[in-house]
Coordinates of C-alpha atoms in Angstrom, one line a residue:
Chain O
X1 CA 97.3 103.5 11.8
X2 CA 98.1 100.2 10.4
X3 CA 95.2 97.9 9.3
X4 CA 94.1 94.6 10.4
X5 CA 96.1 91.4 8.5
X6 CA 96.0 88.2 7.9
X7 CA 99.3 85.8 7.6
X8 CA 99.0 83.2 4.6
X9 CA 101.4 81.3 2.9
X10 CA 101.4 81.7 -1.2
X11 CA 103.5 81.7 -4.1
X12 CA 104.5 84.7 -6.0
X13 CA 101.9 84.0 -8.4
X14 CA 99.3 83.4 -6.0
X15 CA 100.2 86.7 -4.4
X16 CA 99.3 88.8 -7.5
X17 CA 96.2 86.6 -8.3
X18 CA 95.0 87.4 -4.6
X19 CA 95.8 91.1 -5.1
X20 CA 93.8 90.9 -8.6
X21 CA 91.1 89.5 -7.5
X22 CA 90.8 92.4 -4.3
X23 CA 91.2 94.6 -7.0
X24 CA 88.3 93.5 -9.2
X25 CA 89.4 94.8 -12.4
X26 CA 86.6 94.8 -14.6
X27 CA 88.0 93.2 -17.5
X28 CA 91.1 91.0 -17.4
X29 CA 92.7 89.7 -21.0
X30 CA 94.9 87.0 -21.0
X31 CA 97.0 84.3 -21.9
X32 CA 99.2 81.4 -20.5
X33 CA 103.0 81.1 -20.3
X34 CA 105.1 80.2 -18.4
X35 CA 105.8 80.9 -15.5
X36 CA 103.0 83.4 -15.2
X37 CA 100.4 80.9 -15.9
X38 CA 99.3 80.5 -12.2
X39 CA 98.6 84.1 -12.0
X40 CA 95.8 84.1 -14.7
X41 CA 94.4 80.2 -13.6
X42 CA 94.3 81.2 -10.1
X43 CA 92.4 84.0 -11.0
X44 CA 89.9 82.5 -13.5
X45 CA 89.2 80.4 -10.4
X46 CA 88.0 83.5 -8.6
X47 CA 85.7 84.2 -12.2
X48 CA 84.1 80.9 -11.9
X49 CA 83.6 81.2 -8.4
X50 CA 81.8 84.0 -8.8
X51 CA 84.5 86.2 -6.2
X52 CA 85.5 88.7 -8.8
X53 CA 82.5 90.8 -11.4
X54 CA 85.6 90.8 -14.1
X55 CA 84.4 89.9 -17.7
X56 CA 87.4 87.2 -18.5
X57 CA 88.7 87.1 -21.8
X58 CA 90.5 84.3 -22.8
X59 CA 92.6 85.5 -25.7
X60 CA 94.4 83.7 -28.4
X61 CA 97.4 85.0 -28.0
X62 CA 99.2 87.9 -25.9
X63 CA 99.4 90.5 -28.6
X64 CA 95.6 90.0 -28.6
X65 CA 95.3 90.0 -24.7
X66 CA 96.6 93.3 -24.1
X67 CA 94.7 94.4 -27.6
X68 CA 91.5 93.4 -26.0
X69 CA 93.0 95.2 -22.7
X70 CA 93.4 98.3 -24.5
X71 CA 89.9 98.2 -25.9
X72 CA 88.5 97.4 -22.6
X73 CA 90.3 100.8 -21.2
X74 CA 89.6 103.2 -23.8
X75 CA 85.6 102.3 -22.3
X76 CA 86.2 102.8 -19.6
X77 CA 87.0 99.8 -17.8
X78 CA 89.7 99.1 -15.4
X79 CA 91.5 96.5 -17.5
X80 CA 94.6 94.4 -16.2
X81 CA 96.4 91.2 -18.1
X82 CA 99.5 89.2 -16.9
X83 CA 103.0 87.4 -19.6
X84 CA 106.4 86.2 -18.9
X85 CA 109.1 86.7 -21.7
X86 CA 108.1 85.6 -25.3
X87 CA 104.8 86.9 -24.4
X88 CA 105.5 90.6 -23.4
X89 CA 107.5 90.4 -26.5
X90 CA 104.6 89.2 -28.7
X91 CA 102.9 92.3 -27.2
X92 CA 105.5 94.5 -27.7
X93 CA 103.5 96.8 -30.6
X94 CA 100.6 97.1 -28.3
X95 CA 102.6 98.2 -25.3
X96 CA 103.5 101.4 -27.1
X97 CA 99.7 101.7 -27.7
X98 CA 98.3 101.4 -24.2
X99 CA 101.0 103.9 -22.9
X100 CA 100.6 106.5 -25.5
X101 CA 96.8 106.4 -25.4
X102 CA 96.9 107.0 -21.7
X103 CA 95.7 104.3 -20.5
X104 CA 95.9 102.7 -17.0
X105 CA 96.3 99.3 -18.1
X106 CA 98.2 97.3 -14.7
X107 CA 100.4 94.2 -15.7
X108 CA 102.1 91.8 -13.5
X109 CA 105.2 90.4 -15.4
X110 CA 106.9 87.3 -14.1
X111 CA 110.8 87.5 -15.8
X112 CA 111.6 85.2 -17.7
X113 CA 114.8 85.0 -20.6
X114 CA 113.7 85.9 -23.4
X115 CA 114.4 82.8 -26.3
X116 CA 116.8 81.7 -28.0
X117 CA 118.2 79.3 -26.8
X118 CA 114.6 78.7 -25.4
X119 CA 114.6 78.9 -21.9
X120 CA 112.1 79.1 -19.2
X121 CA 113.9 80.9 -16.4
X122 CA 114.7 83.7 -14.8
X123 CA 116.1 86.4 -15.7
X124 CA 115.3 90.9 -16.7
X125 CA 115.8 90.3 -20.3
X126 CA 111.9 90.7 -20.9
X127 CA 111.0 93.8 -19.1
X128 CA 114.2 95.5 -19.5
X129 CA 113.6 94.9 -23.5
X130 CA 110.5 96.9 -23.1
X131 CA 112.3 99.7 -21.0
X132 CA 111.4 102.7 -23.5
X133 CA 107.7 101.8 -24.3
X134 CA 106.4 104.6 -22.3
X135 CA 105.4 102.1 -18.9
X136 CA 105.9 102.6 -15.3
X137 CA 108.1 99.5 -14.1
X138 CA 108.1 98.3 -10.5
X139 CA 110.7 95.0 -9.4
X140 CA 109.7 93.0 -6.2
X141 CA 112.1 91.2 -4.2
X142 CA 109.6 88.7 -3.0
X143 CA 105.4 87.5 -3.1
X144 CA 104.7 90.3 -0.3
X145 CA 106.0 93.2 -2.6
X146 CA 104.2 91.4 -5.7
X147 CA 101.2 92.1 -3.6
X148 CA 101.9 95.2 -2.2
X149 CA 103.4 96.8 -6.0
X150 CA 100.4 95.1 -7.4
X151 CA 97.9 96.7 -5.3
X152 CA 99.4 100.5 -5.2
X153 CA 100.3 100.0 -9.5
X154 CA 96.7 100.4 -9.9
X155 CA 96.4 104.2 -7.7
X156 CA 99.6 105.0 -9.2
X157 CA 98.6 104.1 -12.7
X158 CA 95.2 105.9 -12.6
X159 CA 96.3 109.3 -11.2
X160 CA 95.1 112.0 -13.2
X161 CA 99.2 113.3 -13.1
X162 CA 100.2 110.4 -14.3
X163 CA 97.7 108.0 -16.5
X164 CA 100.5 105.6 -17.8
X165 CA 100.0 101.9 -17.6
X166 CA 102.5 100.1 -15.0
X167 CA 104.0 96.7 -15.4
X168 CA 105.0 94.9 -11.6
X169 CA 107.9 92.7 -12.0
X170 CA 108.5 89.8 -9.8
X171 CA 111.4 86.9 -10.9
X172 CA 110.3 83.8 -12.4
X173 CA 110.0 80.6 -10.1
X174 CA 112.4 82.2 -7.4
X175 CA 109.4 84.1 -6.2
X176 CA 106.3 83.5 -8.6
X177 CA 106.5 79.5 -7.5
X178 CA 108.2 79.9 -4.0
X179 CA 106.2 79.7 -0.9
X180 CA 106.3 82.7 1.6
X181 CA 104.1 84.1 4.5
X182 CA 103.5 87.4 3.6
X183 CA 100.2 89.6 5.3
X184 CA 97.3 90.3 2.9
X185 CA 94.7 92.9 3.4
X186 CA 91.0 92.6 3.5
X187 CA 89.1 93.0 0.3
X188 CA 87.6 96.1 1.8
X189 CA 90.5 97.9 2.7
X190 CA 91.9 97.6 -1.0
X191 CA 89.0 98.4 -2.5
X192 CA 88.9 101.7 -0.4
X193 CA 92.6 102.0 -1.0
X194 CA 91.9 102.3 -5.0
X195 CA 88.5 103.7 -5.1
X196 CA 85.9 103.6 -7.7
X197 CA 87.5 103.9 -10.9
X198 CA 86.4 106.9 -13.1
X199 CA 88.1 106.8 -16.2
X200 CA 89.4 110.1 -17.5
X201 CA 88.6 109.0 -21.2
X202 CA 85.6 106.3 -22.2
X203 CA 84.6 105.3 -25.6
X204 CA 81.3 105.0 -24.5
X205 CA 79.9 108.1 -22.9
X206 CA 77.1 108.6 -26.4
X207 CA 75.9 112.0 -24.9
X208 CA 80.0 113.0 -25.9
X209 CA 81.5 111.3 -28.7
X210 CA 85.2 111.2 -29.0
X211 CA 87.6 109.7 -30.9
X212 CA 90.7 107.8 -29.7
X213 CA 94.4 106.9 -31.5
X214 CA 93.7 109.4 -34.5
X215 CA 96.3 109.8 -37.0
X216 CA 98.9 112.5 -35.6
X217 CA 102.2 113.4 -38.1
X218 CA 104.6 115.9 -38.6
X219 CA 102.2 118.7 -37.2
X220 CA 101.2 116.7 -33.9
X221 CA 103.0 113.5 -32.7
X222 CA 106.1 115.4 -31.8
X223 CA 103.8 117.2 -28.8
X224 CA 101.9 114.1 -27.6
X225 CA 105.2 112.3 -26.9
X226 CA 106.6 115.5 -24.8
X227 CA 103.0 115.0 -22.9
X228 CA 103.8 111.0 -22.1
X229 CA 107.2 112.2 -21.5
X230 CA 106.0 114.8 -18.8
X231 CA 103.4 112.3 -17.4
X232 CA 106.6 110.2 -16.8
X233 CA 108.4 112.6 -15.3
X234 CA 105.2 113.8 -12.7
X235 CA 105.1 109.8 -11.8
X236 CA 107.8 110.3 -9.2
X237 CA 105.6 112.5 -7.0
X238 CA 102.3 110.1 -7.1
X239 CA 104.5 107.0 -6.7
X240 CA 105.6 108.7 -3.4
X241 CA 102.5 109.6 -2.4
X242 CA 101.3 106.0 -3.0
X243 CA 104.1 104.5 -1.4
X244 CA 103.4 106.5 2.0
X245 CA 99.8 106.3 2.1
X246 CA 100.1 102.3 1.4
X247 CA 102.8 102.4 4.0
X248 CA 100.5 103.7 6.6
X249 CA 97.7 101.6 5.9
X250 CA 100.2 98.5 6.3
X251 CA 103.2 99.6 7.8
X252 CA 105.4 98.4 4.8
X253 CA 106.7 101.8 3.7
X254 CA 107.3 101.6 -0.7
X255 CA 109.7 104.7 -2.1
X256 CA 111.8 104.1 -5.1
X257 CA 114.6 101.8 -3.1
X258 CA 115.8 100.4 -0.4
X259 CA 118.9 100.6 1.1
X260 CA 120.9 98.4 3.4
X261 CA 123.9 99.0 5.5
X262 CA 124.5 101.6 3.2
X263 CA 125.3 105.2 5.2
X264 CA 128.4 104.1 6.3
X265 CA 129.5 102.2 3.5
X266 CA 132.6 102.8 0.9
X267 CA 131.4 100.4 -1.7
X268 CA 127.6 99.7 -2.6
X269 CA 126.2 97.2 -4.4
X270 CA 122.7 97.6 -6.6
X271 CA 120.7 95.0 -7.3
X272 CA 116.6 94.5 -8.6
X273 CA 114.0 91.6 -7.5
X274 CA 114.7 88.6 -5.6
X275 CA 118.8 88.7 -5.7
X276 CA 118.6 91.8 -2.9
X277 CA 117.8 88.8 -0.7
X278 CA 120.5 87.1 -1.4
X279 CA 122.7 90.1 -1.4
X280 CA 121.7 91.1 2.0
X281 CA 123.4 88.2 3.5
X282 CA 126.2 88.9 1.4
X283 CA 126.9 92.5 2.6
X284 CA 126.6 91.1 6.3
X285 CA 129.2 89.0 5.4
X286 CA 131.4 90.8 3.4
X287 CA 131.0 93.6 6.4
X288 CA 132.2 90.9 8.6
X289 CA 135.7 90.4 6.8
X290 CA 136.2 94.1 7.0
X291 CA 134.6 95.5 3.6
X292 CA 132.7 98.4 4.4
X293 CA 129.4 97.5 2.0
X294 CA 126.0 98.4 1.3
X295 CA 123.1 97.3 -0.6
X296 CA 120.9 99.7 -2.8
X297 CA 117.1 97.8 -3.9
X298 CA 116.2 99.4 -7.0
X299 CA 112.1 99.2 -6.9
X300 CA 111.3 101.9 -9.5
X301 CA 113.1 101.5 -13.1
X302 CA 110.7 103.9 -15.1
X303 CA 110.9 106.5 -14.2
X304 CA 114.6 106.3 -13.0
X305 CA 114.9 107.8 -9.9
X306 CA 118.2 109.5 -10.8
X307 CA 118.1 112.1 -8.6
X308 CA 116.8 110.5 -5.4
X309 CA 120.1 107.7 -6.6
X310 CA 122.6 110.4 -6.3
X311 CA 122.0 111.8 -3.4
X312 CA 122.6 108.1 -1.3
X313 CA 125.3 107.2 -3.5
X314 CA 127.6 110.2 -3.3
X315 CA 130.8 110.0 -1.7
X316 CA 130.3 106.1 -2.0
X317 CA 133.9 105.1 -3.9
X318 CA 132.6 102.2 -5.8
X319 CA 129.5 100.8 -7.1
X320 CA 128.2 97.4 -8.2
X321 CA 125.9 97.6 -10.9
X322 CA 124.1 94.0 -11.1
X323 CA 122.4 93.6 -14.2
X324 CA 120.1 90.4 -14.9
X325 CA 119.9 91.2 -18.3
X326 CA 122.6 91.7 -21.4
X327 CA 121.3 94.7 -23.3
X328 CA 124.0 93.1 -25.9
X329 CA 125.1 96.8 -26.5
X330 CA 128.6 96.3 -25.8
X331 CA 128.6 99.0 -22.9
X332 CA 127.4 96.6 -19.9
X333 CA 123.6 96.1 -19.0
X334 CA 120.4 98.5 -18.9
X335 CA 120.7 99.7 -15.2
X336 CA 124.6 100.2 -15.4
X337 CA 124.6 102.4 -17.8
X338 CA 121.3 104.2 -16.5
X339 CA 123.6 104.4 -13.3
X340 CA 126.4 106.0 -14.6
X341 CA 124.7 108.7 -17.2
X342 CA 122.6 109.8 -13.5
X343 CA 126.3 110.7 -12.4
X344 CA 127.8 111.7 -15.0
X345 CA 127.3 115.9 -14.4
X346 CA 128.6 115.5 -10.8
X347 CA 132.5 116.5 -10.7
X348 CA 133.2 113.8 -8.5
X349 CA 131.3 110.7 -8.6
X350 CA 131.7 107.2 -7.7
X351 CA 133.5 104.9 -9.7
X352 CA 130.9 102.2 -11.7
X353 CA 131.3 98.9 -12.6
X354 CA 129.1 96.2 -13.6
X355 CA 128.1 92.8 -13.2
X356 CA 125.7 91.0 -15.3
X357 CA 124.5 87.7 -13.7
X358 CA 121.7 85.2 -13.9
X359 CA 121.1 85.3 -17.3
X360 CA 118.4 82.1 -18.1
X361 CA 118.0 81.6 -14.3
X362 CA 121.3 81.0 -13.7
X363 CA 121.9 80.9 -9.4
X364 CA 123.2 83.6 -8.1
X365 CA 125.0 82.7 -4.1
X366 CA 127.5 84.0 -1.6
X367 CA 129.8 82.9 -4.0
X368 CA 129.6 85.0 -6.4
X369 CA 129.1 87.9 -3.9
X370 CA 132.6 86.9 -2.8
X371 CA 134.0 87.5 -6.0
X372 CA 131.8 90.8 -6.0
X373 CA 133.0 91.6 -2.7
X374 CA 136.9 90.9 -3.6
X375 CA 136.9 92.8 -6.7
X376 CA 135.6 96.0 -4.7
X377 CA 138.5 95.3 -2.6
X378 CA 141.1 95.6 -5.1
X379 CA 139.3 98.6 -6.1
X380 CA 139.0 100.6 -2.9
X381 CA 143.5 99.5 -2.8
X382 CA 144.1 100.4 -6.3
X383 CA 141.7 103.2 -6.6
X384 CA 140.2 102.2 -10.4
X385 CA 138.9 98.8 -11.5
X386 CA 140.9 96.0 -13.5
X387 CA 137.5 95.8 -15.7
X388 CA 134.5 97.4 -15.5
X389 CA 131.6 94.9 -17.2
X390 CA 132.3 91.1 -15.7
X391 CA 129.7 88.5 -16.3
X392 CA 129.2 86.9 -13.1
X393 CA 128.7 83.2 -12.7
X394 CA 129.3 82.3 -16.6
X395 CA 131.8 80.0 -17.6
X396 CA 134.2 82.1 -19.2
Chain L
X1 CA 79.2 105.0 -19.2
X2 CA 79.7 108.6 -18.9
X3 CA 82.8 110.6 -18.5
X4 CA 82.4 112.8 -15.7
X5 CA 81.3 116.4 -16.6
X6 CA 84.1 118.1 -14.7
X7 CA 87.0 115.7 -16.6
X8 CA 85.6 116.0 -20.2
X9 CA 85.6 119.6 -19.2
X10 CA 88.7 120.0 -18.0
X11 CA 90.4 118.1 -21.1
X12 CA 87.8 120.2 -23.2
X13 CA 90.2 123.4 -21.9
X14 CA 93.3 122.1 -20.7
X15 CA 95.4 122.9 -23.7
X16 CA 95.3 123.4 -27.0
X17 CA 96.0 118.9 -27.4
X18 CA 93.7 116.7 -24.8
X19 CA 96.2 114.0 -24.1
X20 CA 96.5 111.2 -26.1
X21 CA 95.6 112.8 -29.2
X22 CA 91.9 112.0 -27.9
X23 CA 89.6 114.6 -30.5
X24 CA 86.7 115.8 -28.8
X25 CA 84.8 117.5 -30.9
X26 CA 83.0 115.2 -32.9
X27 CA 83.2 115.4 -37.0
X28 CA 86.5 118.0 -36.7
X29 CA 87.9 116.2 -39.4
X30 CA 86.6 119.0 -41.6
X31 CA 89.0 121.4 -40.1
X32 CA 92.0 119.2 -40.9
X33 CA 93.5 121.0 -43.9
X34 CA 95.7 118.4 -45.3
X35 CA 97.4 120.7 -48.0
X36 CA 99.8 121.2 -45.0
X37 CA 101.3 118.2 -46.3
X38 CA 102.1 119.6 -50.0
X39 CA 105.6 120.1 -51.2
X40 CA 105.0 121.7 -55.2
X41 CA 102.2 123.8 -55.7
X42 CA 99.8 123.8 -58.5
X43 CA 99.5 127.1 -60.2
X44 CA 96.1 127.4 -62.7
X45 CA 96.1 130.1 -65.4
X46 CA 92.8 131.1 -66.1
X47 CA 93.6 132.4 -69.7
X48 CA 95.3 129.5 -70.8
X49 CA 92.7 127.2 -69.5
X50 CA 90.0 125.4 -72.2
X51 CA 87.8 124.3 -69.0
X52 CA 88.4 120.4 -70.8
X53 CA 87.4 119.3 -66.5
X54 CA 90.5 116.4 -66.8
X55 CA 92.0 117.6 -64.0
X56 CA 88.6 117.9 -62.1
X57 CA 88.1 114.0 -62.6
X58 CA 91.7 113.1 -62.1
X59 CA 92.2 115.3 -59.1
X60 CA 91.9 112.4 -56.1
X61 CA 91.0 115.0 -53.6
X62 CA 88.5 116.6 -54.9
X63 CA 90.6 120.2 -54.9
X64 CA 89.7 121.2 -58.2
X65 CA 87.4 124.0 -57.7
X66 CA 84.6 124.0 -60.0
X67 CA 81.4 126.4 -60.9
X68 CA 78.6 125.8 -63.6
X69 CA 80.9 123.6 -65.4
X70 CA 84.6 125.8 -65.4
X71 CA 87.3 125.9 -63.2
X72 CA 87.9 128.3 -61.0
X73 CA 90.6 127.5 -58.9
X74 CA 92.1 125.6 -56.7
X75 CA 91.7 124.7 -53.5
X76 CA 95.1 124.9 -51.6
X77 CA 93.6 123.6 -48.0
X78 CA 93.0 120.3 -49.5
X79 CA 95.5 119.9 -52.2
X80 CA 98.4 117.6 -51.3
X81 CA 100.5 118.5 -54.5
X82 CA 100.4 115.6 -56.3
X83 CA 101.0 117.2 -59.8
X84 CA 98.1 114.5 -61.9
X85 CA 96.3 117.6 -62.3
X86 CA 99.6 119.2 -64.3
X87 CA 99.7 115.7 -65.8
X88 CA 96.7 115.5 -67.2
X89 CA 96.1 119.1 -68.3
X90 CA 96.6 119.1 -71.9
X91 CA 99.8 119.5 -73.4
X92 CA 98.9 122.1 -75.4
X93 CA 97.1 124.0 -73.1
X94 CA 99.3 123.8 -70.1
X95 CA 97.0 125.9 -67.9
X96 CA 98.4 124.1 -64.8
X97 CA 102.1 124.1 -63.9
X98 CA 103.9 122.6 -60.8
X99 CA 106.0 125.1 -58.7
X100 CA 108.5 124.6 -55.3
X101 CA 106.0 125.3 -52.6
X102 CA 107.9 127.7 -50.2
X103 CA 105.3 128.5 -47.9
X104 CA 102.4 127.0 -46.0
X105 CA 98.7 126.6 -47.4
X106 CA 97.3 130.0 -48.7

C-alpha cells in the first residue's frame, strides 16, 4: 500500500540534499565542485538549521572528504559525502579503501567530464573511470530517481549480503540544476524504510578491540578480494529486494532497467541517465516511420546485470550501445563492451554496435536518434553494420 | 558504541577471514610468523661457531636465538632470510651459510 506524498518542485541537487537530510546520516564529509555543489550547501543548510543530527565536516579537499568518510564508518557511523568529476578522481585511492574495508559509505555523484580540456559538463567519464573500484553504481534519469536511488542506496549498501559502498549517479546540470515535480516521502517513512543503523564493524566498541585495513600479502589479499567480489555478486538479490519493497511503499517499482517498447521490437537501443528521456521520444518516433525499436534504461552498472540483459535482449537483431563516456581503449565505450562480453557464450546473439555521444555535455536530440534510427535500418536490410563504434554528435 | 553481540559473534565464526581483513582478536600479531616470507635459509653449524654474538646484534629481527651468552639457533618463524647474519659471521669461521629455501618455515 503506497504511502502518503507530497508534490514539490526541485532540482536534481536539491532532490539528493532532501533525501540526505531524511536520511540523517551521521557524519557527512565533503567538498564543493561543480556541479555537485548544491547538494552539500543545501544540505549544510539543513546542519545549521538544526533539521539533520549529522556532524558536518568541511574538508579540504575530496581525497580528504571521503578519508574522513571512511574513518567516520569504520566507527560506526553512517557516513555519506557527495563530487562531480575531478573530485571523484582526486578520491580515486580512497574509493578502493572504503569498498574493500566493507564499508557502507553512500555517495551521490553528479557527471561531470573529467579535465582536460577543462570542462564543466556532462558527461560518464567520471563514474565510468571508477567502474572497477569495488562500488555499487546506480544512474538516474531524472531528480525523482536521484531521490528514490538515493534513498534505497543506503538499505542496499548496509545489507549484511552485501556491505559495499554505492555511488548514485545523476547527469550534471541536465538533472542536478533542472526543475522537476517529483513526490517526496515523509521523513518518517524513510527513516523506517532504512532503520536504525547497526554497523557490522565499529572502531569503537572498547569492550572488543579490533583492528581494521591490516597489512594482508601474498598469504591473504588474494581471499579478501574473492570475498568483495562475492559481496558484488550477492548485490543483485538485495538490490531487488530493495527495489520491490521501495516500490510498494511508493508505487515507483526500481529493478536493474527499464524497458520501453521493447517486446516487440527488432532493434533496441540502450542508454543510462537523463538521455532515456530523450530516447523515449525518439523510439515513438522512429516506431512511427516503421522502425520496429525499443529502449533498454540501464539503472544498475555494478554489478552488471548480465544475465537479467540477456534474457530481454535475445532474439533482438541489433543493438545500440550509447556510451557517454570514451574509455579511450580503442574498442568502443565501457557499457558496449560490457554488452557484448554478456552475449558473447550465446550461439546466436544480437548484433552490437556503439555510439558514444555527449562527451563534455554535448546535446544529445531527435537528431541524432535519427541518425541512430537510420543506421539500424540499414542494418536490419543488410544484415551487419557498416561500422560498429560511431561518435555521435562530434564533428568528424 | 558497541558492536552487537550476535554480529561480532557471527564474524568471530564465520570463516576462517572476517571480511575485510578486520582482526579480531586483539594482539594476534604474535601469531604472524613472518619467515613465510623468506626465500634462502640460514643454516648455523654449531661446531664451527666461536659464539663472537655479530650476528645476534646484526640480526634486524631479533631471530638469532640466544642462551647465557651462545647461540643456539635460529629462529625460522621469524627469520625473513636476509643473509647479514651470513655476512657478518666471520670469514674464518663461517658457522652460518645461506641455502635455497625449498620449503615453508620449519
Amino acid at each position: 500500500m503506497a504511502v502518503k506524498m507530497t508534490r514539490m518542485t526541485l532540482t536534481g541537487n536539491q532532490a539528493v540534499a532532501l533525501a540526505m537530510k531524511q536520511i540523517n546520516p551521521d557524519v557527512v564529509a565533503a567538498y564543493p565542485i561543480t556541479p555537485q555543489t548544491e547538494v552539500v550547501q543545501t544540505f549544510s543548510e539543513y546542519v545549521a538549521n538544526g533539521e539533520v543530527v549529522t556532524e558536518f565536516v568541511t574538508a579540504e579537499s575530496e581525497h580528504s572528504a571521503m578519508s574522513a568518510a571512511i574513518g567516520a564508518a569504520a566507527a560506526g557511523a553512517r557516513a555519506m559525502t557527495a563530487t562531480s568529476s575531478q573530485g571523484l578522481a582526486l578520491m580515486w585511492e580512497m574509493l578502493y579503501i572504503a569498498s574493500s574495508y566493507r564499508l557502507p559509505i553512500v555517495m551521490p555523484v553528479v557527471n561531470r567530464a573529467l579535465s582536460g580540456p577543462i570542462n564543466i559538463h556532462c558527461d560518464h567519464s567520471d563514474a565510468m573511470g571508477a567502474r572497477d573500484a569495488g562500488w555499487i553504481q546506480l544512474y538516474s534519469e531524472n531528480p525523482q530517481e536521484a531521490y528514490d536511488n538515493l534513498i534505497q542506496a543506503v538499505r542496499i549498501a548496509e545489507d549484511r549480503r552485501v556491505l559495499l559502498p554505492v555511488m548514485v549517479c545523476q547527469d550534471g546540470f541536465i538533472t542536478s540544476h533542472g526543475l522537476e515535480n517529483l513526490e517526496v516521502l515523509d521523513d518518517a517513512v524513510v527513516r523506517e524504510f532504512l532503520g536504525e543503523y547497526r554497523a557490522a564493524i565499529t572502531l569503537l566498541d572498547k569492550d572488543r578491540p579490533i583492528t581494521m585495513g591490516p597489512l594482508a600479502l601474498q598469504d591473504y589479499y588474494f581471499e579478501f578480494k574473492v570475498q568483495q567480489a562475492e559481496a558484488m555478486r550477492r548485490a543483485p538479490e538485495v538490490i531487488e529486494e530493495v527495489g520491490q519493497a521501495f516500490g510498494q511503499l511508493s508505487s515507483r517499482q526500481y529493478g536493474f532497467f527499464e524497458t520501453y517498447q521493447l517486446e516487440d521490437a527488432e532493434a533496441a537501443i540502450v542508454a543510462l541517465g537523463s538521455t532515456a528521456g530523450t530516447a523515449r521520444v525518439a523510439v515513438d518516433r522512429l516506431r512511427r516511420d516503421g522502425l520496429k525499436v525499443g529502449l533498454l534504461k540501464l539503472r544498475v552498472f555494478r554489478p552488471f546485470p548480465a544475465t537479467r540483459l540477456v534474457e530481454v535482449l535475445t532474439g533482438k537483431a541489433v543493438v545500440a550501445v550509447l556510451d557517454r563516456a570514451e574509455s579511450l581503449s580503442g574498442m568502443g565505450g565501457p557499457v558496449f563492451t560490457e554488452f557484448r562480453s554478456a552475449f558473447y557464450d550465446l550461439s546466436s546473439r544480437p548484433l552490437f554496435v556503439n555510439y558514444i555521444y555527449g562527451l563534455g555535455g554535448r546535446d544529445i536530440g531527435l537528431d541524432e536518434f535519427h541518425r541512430v534510427g537510420s543506421d539500424l535500418r540499414k542494418i536490419l536490410a543488410e544484415g551487419k553494420p557498416r561500422q560498429i563504434i560511431s561518435y555521435l554528435g562530434a564533428r568528424l | 558504541m558497541r558492536m552487537p553481540a550476535k554480529v561480532y559473534n557471527e564474524l568471530a565464526a564465520s570463516s576462517e577471514l572476517p571480511p575485510a581483513g578486520v582482526i579480531l582478536d586483539p594482539g594476534n600479531a604474535e601469531q604472524y610468523q613472518t619467515g613465510d616470507w623468506r626465500s634462502e635459509r640460514p643454516v648455523w653449524n654449531a661446531e664451527a661457531c666461536i659464539h663472537c654474538l655479530r650476528c645476534w646484534v646484526y640480526c634486524p629481527e631479533g631471530a638469532v636465538r640466544v642462551e647465557n651468552g651462545r647461540v643456539t639457533g635460529i629462529d625460522y618463524d621469524h627469520c625473513k632470510g636476509c643473509g647479514i647474519c651470513a655476512h657478518e659471521c666471520p670469514p674464518k669461521t663461517q658457522a652460518i651459510v645461506m641455502t635455497r629455501e625449498t620449503g615453508r618455515s620449519a
